[in-house]
Every structure is written in structure tokens, then in C-alpha cells.
Amino acid sequence: MRVIKKVSKRKRDYAMKQRLKRGVSLFVVALMVMTLLPINILAEETTGDEVADDEVIVDLGTDEDGDGAVVSVVEGYYKYTVIDDGVSIIGYTGLGGNVVIPDTLEGKNVVSIGNHAFENCDILTSITIPEKVTSIGEYAFGNCNILTSITIPKNVTSIGEWAFEDCSAMQAATFEGAPPTLGESVFYNTDDITIYYYSGATVFPNPWYGYRTVELFKVTGVSLNTSEKTVTPDENFTLKANIIPVNATNTTVSWSSSDEAIAAVDQEGKVTAHEVGEATITATTEDGSKTATCLVTVRIPVEGIPVESVSLNESAIEVISGETFTLTASIQPTNATNQEVTWISSDAAIASVDENGKVTGKNGGIVTITVTTKDGGKVAIVSVKVDETISYAGNLEVSKAPADAFGNIDGKNGINSADALEILKYIVKFTDFSQYANPEFIQIKANVSGDFDENNQPKITSEDALEILQRSVDLIEAFPVEV
């Protein structure tokens, strides 16, 4: 680290004079080398206002009356001064190109880009300014004539006069926060520039300080059309990235693989499987670096008869919350070698499904249950509607009360539709009544159709359930009571 004392405020013409002076000094150094003169002779002749070849002459803008001294520090390619809340960069001696200013220097936050800090840096193609910067000084990037765009961090509240003057190639300035205060002619001689700002920030008027403004919409997330995929070596498929929101301005994504030897991906999202194993494909948004992933499993193809299709024993089912129903998957051809399938619910909070196809109703709503064959990825779906049950206010004692009495299950005054639903629920549930002490009662009150099984036991059928429901409806109409 070097500490250098600079005295007095430099004007632009003085800075030009100093640059000419450096040029002359370089020429003299070359002559001295050629004549084998000691290099340190030149150093002995420099004055307090002159600088070494690897330094940039800057206007510190802090010594208005010319009688004070400002201390600057050099670290790497950056010259800076320490201010109250961090450091201010006041010079740059790097190689240009795509420059990312560090967030901190010597452990202190970079909070300001000082006057003339990058002025005349005609090798600067892009610049990334730290997020905690709050101000950009006068002529800070003046005459950076190949700089095509600039992003102003959200915390910047002021930009000094002529800050980007003569940046003739600049076409875009993007502001991540509210409109800052601008000095005079900040974008002088950048005739084609457009000011961009993000939706949700304070609206920039159009025009703003005479410049055209355009609203942008940030990316808040990204998803893929599938999160898992099983393939065989040399097989390929294409992933699609869905940007959120759909009207986001920058929809560019990049693709990468955790192991390209197993599965590689190009920049169009096309995945090609190579070796057996697992690899994670990641889509990353350019705006906001949001990510979504797909786990790709590469397997050796199953030898034998391949699966051609799969179907289910139901296309739509309806259950009450708490009830279960088992789906059966039928694979074609029936002698296919790999009969394995997986089950998934579109919303397990409404209805879940286990590895055997057993569906359990949970909360009211409609979901889709999907079965997928492991061989070939064939699918079949069923729609499941779950009806909410009415809470049961007492015990159903089938041996103690006539039908018109135990029909009032919820204990409220009168028979209502809630009672009818509960009756259906218990009829479906209690399919074996042989355990009860009074089978005759069951025969009369539940076995409406009068059917008996081979053991001469009452046989409860769906017709019985429908009949009892109808009788409940009749009771509702005969004894209308508000509940």
C-alpha cells in the first residue's frame, strides 16, 4: 500500500497538462535508458505535483482554497481516499476491459466514485459499480468512449456534472433504484442514450432531464417443464424454462450440467444423455440469477418386452375427506418386462396417493392422480374430487333408534342434508354388519333392498345407500326445520 499527498484542486485543463507532462517524462526516460543514465535522476527532478507512470491524475474536488492536503491510498489498480462511511475511488490504473469494482478496499465499503476516477479510460468496455455506492462524482467516467452501457445501483442518490460526457458509444443507462439528482450535462454527447428503470421503483418521468425513459420488469423466478427425467444413454430431450412473471423484460437463461459426462445440455435447453448416473441440469436467469433444476437419471435400457401404454381402472372418482380408494394400473402389453410404476398427486393437501395407488381424500377440492411407467415413461391420469365431510356430533348406534330418529345425526332440530351425507358415509363404511347384536334391525333399517349373501346375512348395496339418501331427502321435505 502507498500513501500519496495531493495538493490543490485540478481543473480539466490542468489534468490535460499533467498527462502531457507524463508523456514528456516517458520520452525523457527512454532517452536516458538509451544513454545508460541512472533512472533515479528523473525521480530526483519530480515535483510534489508530478506522479509516477502507473498513476492516474485525478481531481479530488476537496481542496477548494488550495491550502489543504488530501491523502490518497493505492491498492492494486485503485486509488482511493477514506471518507466518513467508507472509501471513495479517485483513480484507476488497470487494464480496462470488463471491470468489476470491488465491494471493499482494505476492509472498507466502496461508497463513492470520485471526481475524474475513470476519466479518459478508453479501454473500459464495461463497469460494475458496487451496490453500496451512493454518489458518482464529476467527470467520473468522462470520455470512456467505448463504454456502451452503465447500470446505476439502487443506493445512488446523486451523479455529478459531466459524469459520462463524451461516452459516445453509450446507448443505455439502467437505474436500479429511485431517480437520483443529476448535475449539469451528465450524459453530454451521448446522443442515442435511453434511460431504463425497473417497475416498482419510483417512476421516472418521460422525458427525464431530456432523456427518453423505458420501464423494465424484473425476473422474480423461473421453473422448468419437468423436475425429473429418466433416460437411456444417447437419448435426448429438451427442457423449457418458464420465466416469472411472463412480462419480464429480460428472459435470457443460461444452462449448465453438474456432470456433462453423464448428461450435457446446450444453451437451447437440449439435454443429451451419455453415461449411466445422475446429473442436475440448472437453468439460471440472466436477470436476478434465479434458478430451476431438473434431475436427470441415465439408465441402461431394460432388456425384454417394452411397455407400450398404461391405463387406470377409473377415469374420475369422488371421495369424502378421510376415505380411501385404490387405483389399479394396467400395463400393455400385459407381459411387458418392467411392470414398475410411480404415482403422484397434483396436490397432496387435497388427496394423496401412495406407492400402491391408494388414494386418500383430505380436503375439499379436485386433484389429478398420475401414474407413470418406469419403462418408457407412459402415463395415465384420473381426476379425484374430494368432498368435505360434516363433523359428526355423536355416536351412530344402529341398534337403538328407528330410522327417522337416528337420521338426525348432527343432533340439531330436524333432518337436513348434512345428516343425509353422514348416512351415506356410514353405509359405505359399514359393509359388514355381522358383528352387531341385532342383525334383524340392520336388515330392516339398512338393508332396504332385502338382499342377503350366501351366509344369509344382510347384503348392503349401493341401491340401499341411494334409497336411504332418498328417504333422508323425503324427511327434509316433510319436516323442514331451519338449522
PDB file of C-alpha atoms in Angstrom, residues 7-8 63-69:
ATOM      1  CA  VAL A   7      -2.397  19.376  -3.054  1.00  0.00           C
ATOM      2  CA  SER A   8      -4.956  21.766  -4.691  1.00  0.00           C
ATOM      3  CA  ASP A  63      -9.375  21.380  -1.522  1.00  0.00           C
ATOM      4  CA  GLU A  64     -11.301  24.427  -2.686  1.00  0.00           C
ATOM      5  CA  ASP A  65      -8.929  27.092  -1.328  1.00  0.00           C
ATOM      6  CA  GLY A  66      -5.686  25.350  -2.235  1.00  0.00           C
ATOM      7  CA  ASP A  67      -4.229  25.293   1.274  1.00  0.00           C
ATOM      8  CA  GLY A  68      -5.273  21.813   2.420  1.00  0.00           C
ATOM      9  CA  ALA A  69      -3.926  18.369   1.754  1.00  0.00           C
TER      10      ALA A  69
END
